[in-house]
Amino acid sequence: MKKHMKSIASALLGLTLGLGASAANAQQTLRIGVEGEYAPFNEVDKNGKLKGFDVDIANALCDEMQVKCSFVIQTWDGIIPALISNKYEMIVSSVSMTEKRKAVVAFSKPYYKEHAVFVGPKGKEMAIDGDGLKGKTIGVQTASAYEKMLKEKFPAATAKSYPAVPDHNLDLNNGRLDAVLAARLPMLDWLKTRDGKNFEVKGQAFKDAKYMGEGAGIALRKGDTALMNKVNAALDNILKNGKYDAINNKYFPVSIRP
């Protein structure tokens, strides 16, 4: 009888340990905030699938951390407040690391660096300076580094703000704007499309750290130190093992490595 009871106890112990091991090996799900309207970094395709550079980078980081990615689409002006209110654990959505944002969220190491450009109609002269933009209506994204840059660096221009980049591109294409100020790579991508074929970059590209920050970083809530350490380690790994470069080359003709 005792031997039989010992066998049952051993079986139960084995079952308990097995369940514990299964729980320990269960893959954690990490919720990630993304805008979904910023091609080719993040966008929703015609089949409703989220794709882009940011999305691929997030998935690569999740693979390195051995967790599952669960994406949450969030409008740009609410993307940081939603992080703070626990809607997701981090943002991988081309968030420039500015001092203002650093005051409310924590950032990983930069995962890419970008420039700002003005885009306007082909063949139409436009001096990109204070006086040259006087009387010009320039489209920018609401609550973006580009909006702040336009208002402070080019105060003679009239800023018109939009919830998302496709919105100001649509108004530019329809003749409601003289130009837009936005990130270089998405705009170069747009210039290749049917809607963008009659437009061009005006003047030089701007890499002003005051507005663009140190590059784009992954935003987390302040105090999430353990997750931050894992994210930075995963980022280091994909930069070293070739995964980052493979993703970069899938979307861009030039390297945007930090």
GROMACS .gro file of C-alpha atoms in nm:
model
  258
    1MET     CA    1   0.000   0.000   0.000
    2LYS     CA    2   0.281   0.237   0.096
    3LYS     CA    3   0.462   0.150  -0.226
    4HIS     CA    4   0.144   0.222  -0.422
    5MET     CA    5   0.098   0.558  -0.245
    6LYS     CA    6   0.460   0.648  -0.317
    7SER     CA    7   0.403   0.574  -0.686
    8ILE     CA    8   0.097   0.800  -0.690
    9ALA     CA    9   0.290   1.074  -0.507
   10SER     CA   10   0.577   1.043  -0.752
   11ALA     CA   11   0.341   1.065  -1.048
   12LEU     CA   12   0.169   1.371  -0.903
   13LEU     CA   13   0.506   1.534  -0.834
   14GLY     CA   14   0.615   1.463  -1.190
   15LEU     CA   15   0.290   1.609  -1.324
   16THR     CA   16   0.333   1.921  -1.108
   17LEU     CA   17   0.692   1.968  -1.221
   18GLY     CA   18   0.586   1.912  -1.579
   19LEU     CA   19   0.315   2.176  -1.553
   20GLY     CA   20   0.564   2.412  -1.390
   21ALA     CA   21   0.813   2.360  -1.670
   22SER     CA   22   0.542   2.417  -1.929
   23ALA     CA   23   0.440   2.742  -1.756
   24ALA     CA   24   0.802   2.853  -1.736
   25ASN     CA   25   0.851   2.781  -2.106
   26ALA     CA   26   0.525   2.946  -2.210
   27GLN     CA   27   0.604   3.237  -2.436
   28GLN     CA   28   0.524   3.580  -2.296
   29THR     CA   29   0.326   3.817  -2.517
   30LEU     CA   30   0.461   4.169  -2.549
   31ARG     CA   31   0.213   4.434  -2.659
   32ILE     CA   32   0.363   4.688  -2.898
   33GLY     CA   33   0.213   5.022  -2.998
   34VAL     CA   34   0.240   5.130  -3.362
   35GLU     CA   35   0.071   5.401  -3.569
   36GLY     CA   36   0.008   5.203  -3.888
   37GLU     CA   37   0.000   5.510  -4.118
   38TYR     CA   38   0.368   5.575  -4.181
   39ALA     CA   39   0.484   5.380  -4.486
   40PRO     CA   40   0.731   5.223  -4.535
   41PHE     CA   41   0.799   5.211  -4.160
   42ASN     CA   42   0.454   5.094  -4.051
   43GLU     CA   43   0.131   5.063  -4.247
   44VAL     CA   44  -0.175   4.844  -4.290
   45ASP     CA   45  -0.192   4.681  -4.633
   46LYS     CA   46  -0.505   4.620  -4.842
   47ASN     CA   47  -0.555   4.285  -4.667
   48GLY     CA   48  -0.552   4.448  -4.324
   49LYS     CA   49  -0.204   4.319  -4.240
   50LEU     CA   50   0.039   4.541  -4.051
   51LYS     CA   51   0.379   4.566  -4.220
   52GLY     CA   52   0.689   4.783  -4.253
   53PHE     CA   53   1.039   4.843  -4.121
   54ASP     CA   54   0.924   4.914  -3.765
   55VAL     CA   55   0.709   4.600  -3.763
   56ASP     CA   56   0.993   4.379  -3.888
   57ILE     CA   57   1.234   4.530  -3.633
   58ALA     CA   58   0.983   4.469  -3.352
   59ASN     CA   59   0.936   4.107  -3.460
   60ALA     CA   60   1.314   4.057  -3.476
   61LEU     CA   61   1.352   4.198  -3.125
   62CYS     CA   62   1.074   3.972  -2.997
   63ASP     CA   63   1.249   3.670  -3.151
   64GLU     CA   64   1.572   3.764  -2.975
   65MET     CA   65   1.388   3.804  -2.644
   66GLN     CA   66   1.192   3.480  -2.703
   67VAL     CA   67   0.854   3.650  -2.664
   68LYS     CA   68   0.555   3.694  -2.892
   69CYS     CA   69   0.469   4.030  -3.047
   70SER     CA   70   0.112   4.158  -3.027
   71PHE     CA   71   0.063   4.485  -3.214
   72VAL     CA   72  -0.180   4.757  -3.109
   73ILE     CA   73  -0.258   5.027  -3.368
   74GLN     CA   74  -0.283   5.372  -3.212
   75THR     CA   75  -0.324   5.721  -3.361
   76TRP     CA   76  -0.003   5.923  -3.345
   77ASP     CA   77  -0.112   6.201  -3.112
   78GLY     CA   78  -0.223   5.945  -2.853
   79ILE     CA   79   0.058   5.694  -2.893
   80ILE     CA   80   0.265   5.803  -2.590
   81PRO     CA   81  -0.034   5.864  -2.357
   82ALA     CA   82  -0.157   5.512  -2.440
   83LEU     CA   83   0.183   5.368  -2.342
   84ILE     CA   84   0.174   5.553  -2.010
   85SER     CA   85  -0.179   5.425  -1.942
   86ASN     CA   86  -0.066   5.062  -1.993
   87LYS     CA   87  -0.233   4.995  -2.328
   88TYR     CA   88   0.092   4.830  -2.437
   89GLU     CA   89   0.445   4.772  -2.304
   90MET     CA   90   0.646   4.961  -2.566
   91ILE     CA   91   0.624   5.165  -2.885
   92VAL     CA   92   0.813   5.069  -3.201
   93SER     CA   93   0.680   5.336  -3.435
   94SER     CA   94   0.958   5.573  -3.548
   95VAL     CA   95   0.943   5.787  -3.234
   96SER     CA   96   1.217   6.053  -3.242
   97MET     CA   97   1.397   6.078  -2.909
   98THR     CA   98   1.347   6.442  -2.815
   99GLU     CA   99   1.407   6.599  -2.474
  100LYS     CA  100   1.035   6.666  -2.433
  101ARG     CA  101   0.950   6.300  -2.485
  102LYS     CA  102   1.234   6.186  -2.259
  103ALA     CA  103   1.065   6.373  -1.977
  104VAL     CA  104   0.766   6.135  -1.988
  105VAL     CA  105   0.897   5.803  -2.129
  106ALA     CA  106   1.219   5.604  -2.133
  107PHE     CA  107   1.397   5.527  -2.460
  108SER     CA  108   1.612   5.240  -2.579
  109LYS     CA  109   1.929   5.296  -2.773
  110PRO     CA  110   1.845   5.450  -3.115
  111TYR     CA  111   1.749   5.196  -3.380
  112TYR     CA  112   1.771   5.433  -3.678
  113LYS     CA  113   1.847   5.794  -3.767
  114GLU     CA  114   1.648   6.010  -4.006
  115HIS     CA  115   1.646   6.350  -4.179
  116ALA     CA  116   1.368   6.603  -4.244
  117VAL     CA  117   1.285   6.730  -4.594
  118PHE     CA  118   1.050   6.975  -4.761
  119VAL     CA  119   0.857   6.830  -5.056
  120GLY     CA  120   0.671   7.045  -5.308
  121PRO     CA  121   0.563   7.057  -5.674
  122LYS     CA  122   0.827   6.986  -5.939
  123GLY     CA  123   0.962   7.290  -6.122
  124LYS     CA  124   0.820   7.539  -5.872
  125GLU     CA  125   1.093   7.745  -5.707
  126MET     CA  126   1.091   7.754  -5.330
  127ALA     CA  127   1.362   7.907  -5.114
  128ILE     CA  128   1.387   7.704  -4.794
  129ASP     CA  129   1.458   7.986  -4.550
  130GLY     CA  130   1.261   8.223  -4.331
  131ASP     CA  131   1.170   8.476  -4.602
  132GLY     CA  132   1.135   8.220  -4.880
  133LEU     CA  133   0.855   8.043  -4.696
  134LYS     CA  134   0.664   8.359  -4.612
  135GLY     CA  135   0.302   8.319  -4.721
  136LYS     CA  136   0.350   7.947  -4.788
  137THR     CA  137   0.121   7.689  -4.629
  138ILE     CA  138   0.322   7.387  -4.518
  139GLY     CA  139   0.170   7.057  -4.409
  140VAL     CA  140   0.310   6.873  -4.105
  141GLN     CA  141   0.198   6.589  -3.879
  142THR     CA  142   0.035   6.689  -3.551
  143ALA     CA  143   0.252   6.649  -3.238
  144SER     CA  144   0.558   6.556  -3.447
  145ALA     CA  145   0.915   6.682  -3.445
  146TYR     CA  146   0.842   6.830  -3.789
  147GLU     CA  147   0.557   7.043  -3.659
  148LYS     CA  148   0.780   7.183  -3.383
  149MET     CA  149   1.067   7.239  -3.629
  150LEU     CA  150   0.847   7.423  -3.879
  151LYS     CA  151   0.691   7.653  -3.619
  152GLU     CA  152   1.021   7.743  -3.451
  153LYS     CA  153   1.271   7.735  -3.737
  154PHE     CA  154   1.043   7.872  -4.012
  155PRO     CA  155   0.794   8.102  -3.833
  156ALA     CA  156   0.713   8.295  -4.153
  157ALA     CA  157   0.543   7.986  -4.296
  158THR     CA  158   0.183   7.896  -4.216
  159ALA     CA  159   0.176   7.553  -4.053
  160LYS     CA  160  -0.119   7.327  -4.124
  161SER     CA  161  -0.125   7.017  -3.905
  162TYR     CA  162  -0.267   6.674  -3.991
  163PRO     CA  163  -0.327   6.357  -3.787
  164ALA     CA  164  -0.113   6.143  -4.021
  165VAL     CA  165   0.139   6.178  -4.306
  166PRO     CA  166  -0.096   6.036  -4.576
  167ASP     CA  167  -0.341   6.315  -4.487
  168HIS     CA  168  -0.100   6.599  -4.563
  169ASN     CA  169   0.030   6.417  -4.871
  170LEU     CA  170  -0.327   6.400  -5.002
  171ASP     CA  171  -0.375   6.775  -4.956
  172LEU     CA  172  -0.037   6.843  -5.120
  173ASN     CA  173  -0.140   6.632  -5.418
  174ASN     CA  174  -0.474   6.816  -5.439
  175GLY     CA  175  -0.306   7.159  -5.444
  176ARG     CA  176  -0.417   7.267  -5.096
  177LEU     CA  177  -0.059   7.299  -4.970
  178ASP     CA  178   0.255   7.462  -5.104
  179ALA     CA  179   0.475   7.190  -4.951
  180VAL     CA  180   0.504   6.945  -4.662
  181LEU     CA  181   0.780   6.897  -4.407
  182ALA     CA  182   0.829   6.535  -4.308
  183ALA     CA  183   1.079   6.250  -4.269
  184ARG     CA  184   1.302   6.192  -4.571
  185LEU     CA  185   1.259   5.817  -4.627
  186PRO     CA  186   0.877   5.799  -4.619
  187MET     CA  187   0.860   6.100  -4.851
  188LEU     CA  188   1.113   5.949  -5.095
  189ASP     CA  189   0.896   5.637  -5.094
  190TRP     CA  190   0.585   5.848  -5.164
  191LEU     CA  191   0.758   6.030  -5.454
  192LYS     CA  192   0.779   5.694  -5.634
  193THR     CA  193   0.401   5.654  -5.630
  194ARG     CA  194   0.144   5.778  -5.881
  195ASP     CA  195   0.030   6.050  -5.640
  196GLY     CA  196   0.384   6.166  -5.569
  197LYS     CA  197   0.531   6.161  -5.919
  198ASN     CA  198   0.479   6.537  -5.976
  199PHE     CA  199   0.662   6.641  -5.659
  200GLU     CA  200   1.024   6.665  -5.546
  201VAL     CA  201   1.245   6.739  -5.247
  202LYS     CA  202   1.307   7.112  -5.205
  203GLY     CA  203   1.645   7.227  -5.075
  204GLN     CA  204   1.863   7.025  -4.842
  205ALA     CA  205   1.776   6.757  -4.590
  206PHE     CA  206   1.784   6.867  -4.226
  207LYS     CA  207   1.940   6.665  -3.943
  208ASP     CA  208   1.883   6.904  -3.656
  209ALA     CA  209   1.927   6.725  -3.323
  210LYS     CA  210   1.721   6.994  -3.148
  211TYR     CA  211   1.411   6.868  -3.329
  212MET     CA  212   1.503   6.522  -3.457
  213GLY     CA  213   1.669   6.414  -3.134
  214GLU     CA  214   1.926   6.135  -3.134
  215GLY     CA  215   1.729   5.924  -3.378
  216ALA     CA  216   1.428   5.697  -3.343
  217GLY     CA  217   1.409   5.493  -3.025
  218ILE     CA  218   1.184   5.231  -2.871
  219ALA     CA  219   0.971   5.398  -2.604
  220LEU     CA  220   0.891   5.226  -2.273
  221ARG     CA  221   0.738   5.340  -1.948
  222LYS     CA  222   0.982   5.491  -1.702
  223GLY     CA  223   1.085   5.230  -1.447
  224ASP     CA  224   1.055   4.929  -1.682
  225THR     CA  225   1.429   4.865  -1.635
  226ALA     CA  226   1.425   4.488  -1.681
  227LEU     CA  227   1.240   4.514  -2.014
  228MET     CA  228   1.464   4.802  -2.125
  229ASN     CA  229   1.776   4.592  -2.063
  230LYS     CA  230   1.629   4.306  -2.268
  231VAL     CA  231   1.531   4.539  -2.553
  232ASN     CA  232   1.877   4.699  -2.569
  233ALA     CA  233   2.048   4.358  -2.561
  234ALA     CA  234   1.818   4.231  -2.839
  235LEU     CA  235   1.889   4.543  -3.046
  236ASP     CA  236   2.264   4.492  -3.004
  237ASN     CA  237   2.223   4.133  -3.120
  238ILE     CA  238   2.029   4.209  -3.440
  239LEU     CA  239   2.279   4.484  -3.528
  240LYS     CA  240   2.560   4.227  -3.496
  241ASN     CA  241   2.404   3.912  -3.641
  242GLY     CA  242   2.290   4.058  -3.974
  243LYS     CA  243   1.914   4.060  -3.905
  244TYR     CA  244   1.904   4.441  -3.886
  245ASP     CA  245   2.086   4.486  -4.218
  246ALA     CA  246   1.856   4.235  -4.390
  247ILE     CA  247   1.552   4.433  -4.276
  248ASN     CA  248   1.716   4.765  -4.370
  249ASN     CA  249   1.795   4.641  -4.722
  250LYS     CA  250   1.440   4.514  -4.767
  251TYR     CA  251   1.303   4.869  -4.739
  252PHE     CA  252   1.578   5.121  -4.815
  253PRO     CA  253   1.856   5.173  -5.071
  254VAL     CA  254   2.078   5.331  -4.804
  255SER     CA  255   2.173   5.225  -4.452
  256ILE     CA  256   1.986   5.391  -4.165
  257ARG     CA  257   2.181   5.209  -3.895
  258PRO     CA  258   2.217   5.418  -3.578
   0.00000   0.00000   0.00000
